[in-house]
Coordinates of C-alpha atoms in Angstrom, one line a residue:
X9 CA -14.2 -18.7 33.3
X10 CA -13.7 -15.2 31.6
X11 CA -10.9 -15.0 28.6
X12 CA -8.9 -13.3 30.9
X13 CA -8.5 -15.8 33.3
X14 CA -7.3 -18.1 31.0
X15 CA -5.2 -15.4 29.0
X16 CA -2.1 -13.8 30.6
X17 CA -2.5 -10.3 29.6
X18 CA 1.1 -9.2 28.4
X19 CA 2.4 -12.3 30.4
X20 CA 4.7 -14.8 28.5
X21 CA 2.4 -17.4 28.1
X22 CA -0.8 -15.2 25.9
X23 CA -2.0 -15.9 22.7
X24 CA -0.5 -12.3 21.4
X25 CA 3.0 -13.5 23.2
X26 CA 3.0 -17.0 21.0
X27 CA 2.3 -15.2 18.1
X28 CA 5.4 -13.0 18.8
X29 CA 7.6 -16.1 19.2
X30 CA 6.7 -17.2 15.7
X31 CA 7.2 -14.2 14.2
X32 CA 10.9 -14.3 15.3
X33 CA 11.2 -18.0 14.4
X34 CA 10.2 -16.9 10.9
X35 CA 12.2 -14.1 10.5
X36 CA 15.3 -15.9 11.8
X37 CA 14.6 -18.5 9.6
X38 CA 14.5 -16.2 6.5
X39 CA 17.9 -14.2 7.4
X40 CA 19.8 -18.1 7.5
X41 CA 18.1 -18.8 4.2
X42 CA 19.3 -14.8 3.0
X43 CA 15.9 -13.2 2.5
X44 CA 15.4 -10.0 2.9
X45 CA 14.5 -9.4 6.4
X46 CA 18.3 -9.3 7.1
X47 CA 17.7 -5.6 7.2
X48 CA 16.1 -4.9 10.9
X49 CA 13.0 -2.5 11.9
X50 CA 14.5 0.0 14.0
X51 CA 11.6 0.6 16.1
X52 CA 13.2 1.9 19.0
X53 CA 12.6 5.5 18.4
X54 CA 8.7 4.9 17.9
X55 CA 9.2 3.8 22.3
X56 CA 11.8 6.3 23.3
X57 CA 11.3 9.9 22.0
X58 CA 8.7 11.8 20.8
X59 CA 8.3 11.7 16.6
X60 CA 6.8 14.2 14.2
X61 CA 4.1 13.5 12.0
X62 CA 6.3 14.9 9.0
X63 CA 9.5 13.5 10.2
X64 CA 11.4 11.3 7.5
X65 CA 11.6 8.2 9.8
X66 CA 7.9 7.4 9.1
X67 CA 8.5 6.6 6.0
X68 CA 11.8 4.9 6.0
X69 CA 10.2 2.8 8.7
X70 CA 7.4 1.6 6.1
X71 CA 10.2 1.0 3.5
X72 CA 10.8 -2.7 4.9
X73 CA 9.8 -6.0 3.5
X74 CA 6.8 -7.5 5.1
X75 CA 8.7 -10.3 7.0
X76 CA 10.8 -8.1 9.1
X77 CA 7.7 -6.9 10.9
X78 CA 7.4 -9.8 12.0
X79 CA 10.4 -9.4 14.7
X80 CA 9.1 -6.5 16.0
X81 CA 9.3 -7.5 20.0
X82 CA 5.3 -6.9 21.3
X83 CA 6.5 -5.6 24.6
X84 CA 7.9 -2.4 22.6
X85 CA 5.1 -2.0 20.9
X86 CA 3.2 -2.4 24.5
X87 CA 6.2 0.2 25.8
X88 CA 4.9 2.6 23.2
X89 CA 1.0 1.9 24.0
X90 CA 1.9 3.2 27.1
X91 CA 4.4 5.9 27.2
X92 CA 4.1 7.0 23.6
X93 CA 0.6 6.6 22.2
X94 CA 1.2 9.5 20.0
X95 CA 4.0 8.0 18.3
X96 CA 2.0 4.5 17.8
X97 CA -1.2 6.9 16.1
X98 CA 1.1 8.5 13.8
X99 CA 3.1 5.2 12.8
X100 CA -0.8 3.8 11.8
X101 CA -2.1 7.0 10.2
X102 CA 0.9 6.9 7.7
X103 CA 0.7 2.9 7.5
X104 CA -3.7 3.4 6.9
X105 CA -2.5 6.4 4.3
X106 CA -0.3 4.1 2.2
X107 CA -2.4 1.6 1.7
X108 CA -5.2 4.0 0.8
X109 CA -3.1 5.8 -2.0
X110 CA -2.5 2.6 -3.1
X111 CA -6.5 1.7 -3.5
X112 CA -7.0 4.8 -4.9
X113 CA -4.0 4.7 -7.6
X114 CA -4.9 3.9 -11.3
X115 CA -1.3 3.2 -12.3
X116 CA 0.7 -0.1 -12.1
X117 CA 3.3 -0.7 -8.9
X118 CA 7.0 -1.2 -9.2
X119 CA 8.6 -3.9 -7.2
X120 CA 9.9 -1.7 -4.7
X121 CA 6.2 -0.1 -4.5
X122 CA 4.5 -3.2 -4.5
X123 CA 7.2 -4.4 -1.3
X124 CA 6.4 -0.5 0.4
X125 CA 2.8 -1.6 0.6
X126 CA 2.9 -5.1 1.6
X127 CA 5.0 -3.9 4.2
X128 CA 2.8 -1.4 5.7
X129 CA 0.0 -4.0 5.7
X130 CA 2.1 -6.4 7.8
X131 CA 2.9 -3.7 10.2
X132 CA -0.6 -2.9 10.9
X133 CA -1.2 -6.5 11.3
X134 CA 1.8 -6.5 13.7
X135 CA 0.2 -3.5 15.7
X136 CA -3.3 -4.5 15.8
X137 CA -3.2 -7.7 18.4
X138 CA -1.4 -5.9 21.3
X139 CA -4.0 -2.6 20.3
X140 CA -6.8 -5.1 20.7
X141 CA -5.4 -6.9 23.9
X142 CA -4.8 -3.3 25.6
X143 CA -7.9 -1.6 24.7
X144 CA -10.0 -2.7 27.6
X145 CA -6.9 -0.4 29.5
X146 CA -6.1 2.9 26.5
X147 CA -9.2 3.0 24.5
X148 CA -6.7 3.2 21.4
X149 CA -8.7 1.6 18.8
X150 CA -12.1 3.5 20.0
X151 CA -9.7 7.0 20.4
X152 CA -7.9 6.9 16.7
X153 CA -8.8 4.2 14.7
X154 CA -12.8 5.1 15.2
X155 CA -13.1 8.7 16.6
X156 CA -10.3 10.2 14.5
X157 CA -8.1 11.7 18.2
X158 CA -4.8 11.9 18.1
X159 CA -3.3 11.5 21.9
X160 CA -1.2 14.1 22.8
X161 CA 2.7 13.9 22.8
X162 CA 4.5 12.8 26.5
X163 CA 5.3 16.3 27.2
X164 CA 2.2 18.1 25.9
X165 CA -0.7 19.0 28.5
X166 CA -2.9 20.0 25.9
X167 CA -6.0 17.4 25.1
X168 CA -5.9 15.1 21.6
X169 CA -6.0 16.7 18.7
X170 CA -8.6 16.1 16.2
X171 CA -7.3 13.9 12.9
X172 CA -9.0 11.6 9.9
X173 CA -10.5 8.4 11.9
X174 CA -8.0 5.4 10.6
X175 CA -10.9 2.6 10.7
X176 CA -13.3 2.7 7.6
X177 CA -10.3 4.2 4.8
X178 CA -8.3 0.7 6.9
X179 CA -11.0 -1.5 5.9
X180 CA -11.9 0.1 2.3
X181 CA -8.3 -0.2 0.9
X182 CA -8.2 -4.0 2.2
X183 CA -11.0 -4.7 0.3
X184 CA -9.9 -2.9 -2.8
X185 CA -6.2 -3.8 -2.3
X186 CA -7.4 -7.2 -3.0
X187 CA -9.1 -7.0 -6.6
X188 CA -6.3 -4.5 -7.8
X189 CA -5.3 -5.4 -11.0
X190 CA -1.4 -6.3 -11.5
X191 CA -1.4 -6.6 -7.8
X192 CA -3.7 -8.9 -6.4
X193 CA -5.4 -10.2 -9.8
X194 CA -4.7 -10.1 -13.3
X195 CA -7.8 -8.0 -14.8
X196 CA -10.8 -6.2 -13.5
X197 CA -12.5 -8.4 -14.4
X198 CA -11.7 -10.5 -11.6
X199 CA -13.6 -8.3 -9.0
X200 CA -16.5 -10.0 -10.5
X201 CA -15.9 -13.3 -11.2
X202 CA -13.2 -14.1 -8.2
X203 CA -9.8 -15.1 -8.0
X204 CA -8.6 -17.8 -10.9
X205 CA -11.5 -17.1 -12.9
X206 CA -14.4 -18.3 -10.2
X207 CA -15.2 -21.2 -8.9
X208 CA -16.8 -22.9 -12.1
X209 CA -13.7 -22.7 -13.2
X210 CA -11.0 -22.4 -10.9
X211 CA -7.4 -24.1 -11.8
X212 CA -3.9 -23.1 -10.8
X213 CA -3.1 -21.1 -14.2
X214 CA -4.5 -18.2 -12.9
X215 CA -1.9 -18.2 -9.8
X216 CA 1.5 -16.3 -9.3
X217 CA 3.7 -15.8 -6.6
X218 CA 3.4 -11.9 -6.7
X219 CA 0.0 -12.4 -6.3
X220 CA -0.3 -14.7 -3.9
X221 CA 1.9 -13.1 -1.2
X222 CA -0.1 -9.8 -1.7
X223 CA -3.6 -11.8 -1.4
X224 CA -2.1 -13.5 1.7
X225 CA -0.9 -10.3 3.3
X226 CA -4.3 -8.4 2.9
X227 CA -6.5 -11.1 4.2
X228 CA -4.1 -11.4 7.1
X229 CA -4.7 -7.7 8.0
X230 CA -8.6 -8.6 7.3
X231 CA -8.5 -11.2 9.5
X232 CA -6.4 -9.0 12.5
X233 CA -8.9 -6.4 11.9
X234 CA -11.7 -8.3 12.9
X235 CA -10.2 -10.2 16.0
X236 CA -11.0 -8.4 18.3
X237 CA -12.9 -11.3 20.1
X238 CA -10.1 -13.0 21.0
X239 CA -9.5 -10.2 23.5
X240 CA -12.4 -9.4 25.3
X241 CA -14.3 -11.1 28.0
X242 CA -17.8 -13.6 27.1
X243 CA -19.7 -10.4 28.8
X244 CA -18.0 -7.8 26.6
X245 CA -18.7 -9.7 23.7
X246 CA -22.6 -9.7 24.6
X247 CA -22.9 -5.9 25.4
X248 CA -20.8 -4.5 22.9
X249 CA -20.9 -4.9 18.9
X250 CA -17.2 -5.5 16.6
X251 CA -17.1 -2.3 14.4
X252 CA -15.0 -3.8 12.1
X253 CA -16.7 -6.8 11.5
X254 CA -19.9 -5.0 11.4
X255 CA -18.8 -3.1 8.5
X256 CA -17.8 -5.8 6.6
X257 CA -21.0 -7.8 7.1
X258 CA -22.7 -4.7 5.3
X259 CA -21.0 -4.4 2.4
X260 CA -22.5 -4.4 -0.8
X261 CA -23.2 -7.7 -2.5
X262 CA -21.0 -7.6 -5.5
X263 CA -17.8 -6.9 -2.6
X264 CA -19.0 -9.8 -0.3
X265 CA -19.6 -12.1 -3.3
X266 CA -16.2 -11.6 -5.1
X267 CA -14.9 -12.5 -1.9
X268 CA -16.5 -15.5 -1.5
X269 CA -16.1 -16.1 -5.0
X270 CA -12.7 -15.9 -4.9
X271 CA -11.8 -17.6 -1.1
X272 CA -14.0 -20.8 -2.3
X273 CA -11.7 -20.6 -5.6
X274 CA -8.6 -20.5 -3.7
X275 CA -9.8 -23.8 -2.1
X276 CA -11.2 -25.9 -4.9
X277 CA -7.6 -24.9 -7.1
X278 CA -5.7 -26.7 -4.5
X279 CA -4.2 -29.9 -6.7
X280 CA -3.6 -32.3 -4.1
X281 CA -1.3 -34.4 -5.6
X282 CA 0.5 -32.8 -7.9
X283 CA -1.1 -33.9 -11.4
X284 CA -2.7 -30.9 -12.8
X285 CA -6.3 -32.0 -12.0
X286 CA -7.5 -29.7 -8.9
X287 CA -10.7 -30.7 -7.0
X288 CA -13.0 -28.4 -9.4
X289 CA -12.2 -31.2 -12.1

């Protein structure tokens, strides 16, 4: 049986729909504890009226803690797939464009900074399953992510106009969001050796809260970026090739190792009961 007879495609009971119930779950769940997600995503003008690219609202939008992505309905963002595609392009060019100022920046991130990119990340990671579960239909990802084509606004007859393809800066600043020193790690350094000083030596000093949150917020966006499996047919998956994860399989050695490094690290730190001696002792 194909995946999509076993996956309601925008039905109540798909894969992307459970995700979206546990999203709201958690961001209920963090407004009765009074987190910051009390302050909603007003994502209603990306589905009902046409936005420009240098209109304020962009960046406002990306001014929200990562959690309150999280109760972004999916049928809007469907809505917008469909009747606003422009709007959804531009929302991701400025989201992709944060998060590549940020890889390039040399200079330490405020709070409020650090929160701005984190936020953007979670959006894309938001935006990315119901892109991937609709592509068989729009051709999004393909269009603007990969050829760089901006879709044309609802009242425009004029073909998509040519912009900056979002996929390959996307997948660069994850990867170098998540050896930035003072925002993922502690030194350079670490781009070498791994997360918590390697595995020969990995312990739970090396760990902080700041970090942690931005390490887990990039390697979601990693992981959405490379999903696109989950929505595509056995036979599609044997004719066609993941350009995302076929990227990523070809980076250079030192990337893929620090990675690795640094994922096996996270795993042998774990202390599992509490007494200061982690499973690398």
């Amino acid at each position: 049986m194909s995946m999509r007879g076993t996956v309601r495609w925008g039905g109540t009971d798909g894969w992307v729909d459970d995700l979206e119930d546990k999203g709201v779950r958690v961001h209920r769940q963090l407004i009765g504890m009074g987190g910051e997600t009390s302050r909603p995503v007003r994502f209603n003008r990306v589905c009902a009226e046409d936005v420009e690219g240098s209109d304020p609202y962009w960046s406002t939008l990306l001014q929200h803690p990562p959690a309150s992505f999280a109760a972004i309905p999916f049928d809007s963002i469907r809505s917008a797939l469909k009747d606003r595609p422009r709007n959804l392009a531009l929302l991701s060019r400025h989201a992709v464009a944060k998060l590549r100022k940020a890889a390039e920046s040399t200079k330490s991130f405020p709070p409020m900074e650090q929160e701005s990119i984190l936020g953007a990340a979670a959006l894309l990671s938001r935006l990315l399953p119901v892109l991937f579960e609709q592509e068989h239909e729009h051709k999004f990802i393909e269009n603007v992510f990969w050829r760089g084509m901006l879709p044309p606004s609802s009242k425009s007859t004029t073909e998509e106009d040519p912009i900056d393809a979002l996929a390959l800066p996307l997948l660069q600043s994850c990867i170098a969001l998540l050896f930035k020193p003072g925002f993922t790690c502690s030194s350079a350094e670490e781009k070498t050796t791994g997360w918590y000083g390697s595995l020969a030596n990995s312990s739970t000093s090396g760990r902080s809260r700041q970090f942690d949150q931005a390490r887990t917020e990039m390697l979601r966006l990693l992981l959405v970026c490379c999903s696109r499996i989950l929505f595509i047919t056995p036979e599609e998956y044997r004719k066609s090739e993941n350009p995302f994860l076929s990227y990523l399989s070809t980076r250079p050695k030192e990337e893929a190792s620090a990675l690795f490094r640094s994922l096996t690290a996270v795993i042998f730190s774990y202390d599992p009961v509490g007494l200061g001696i982690p499973y690398s002792r």
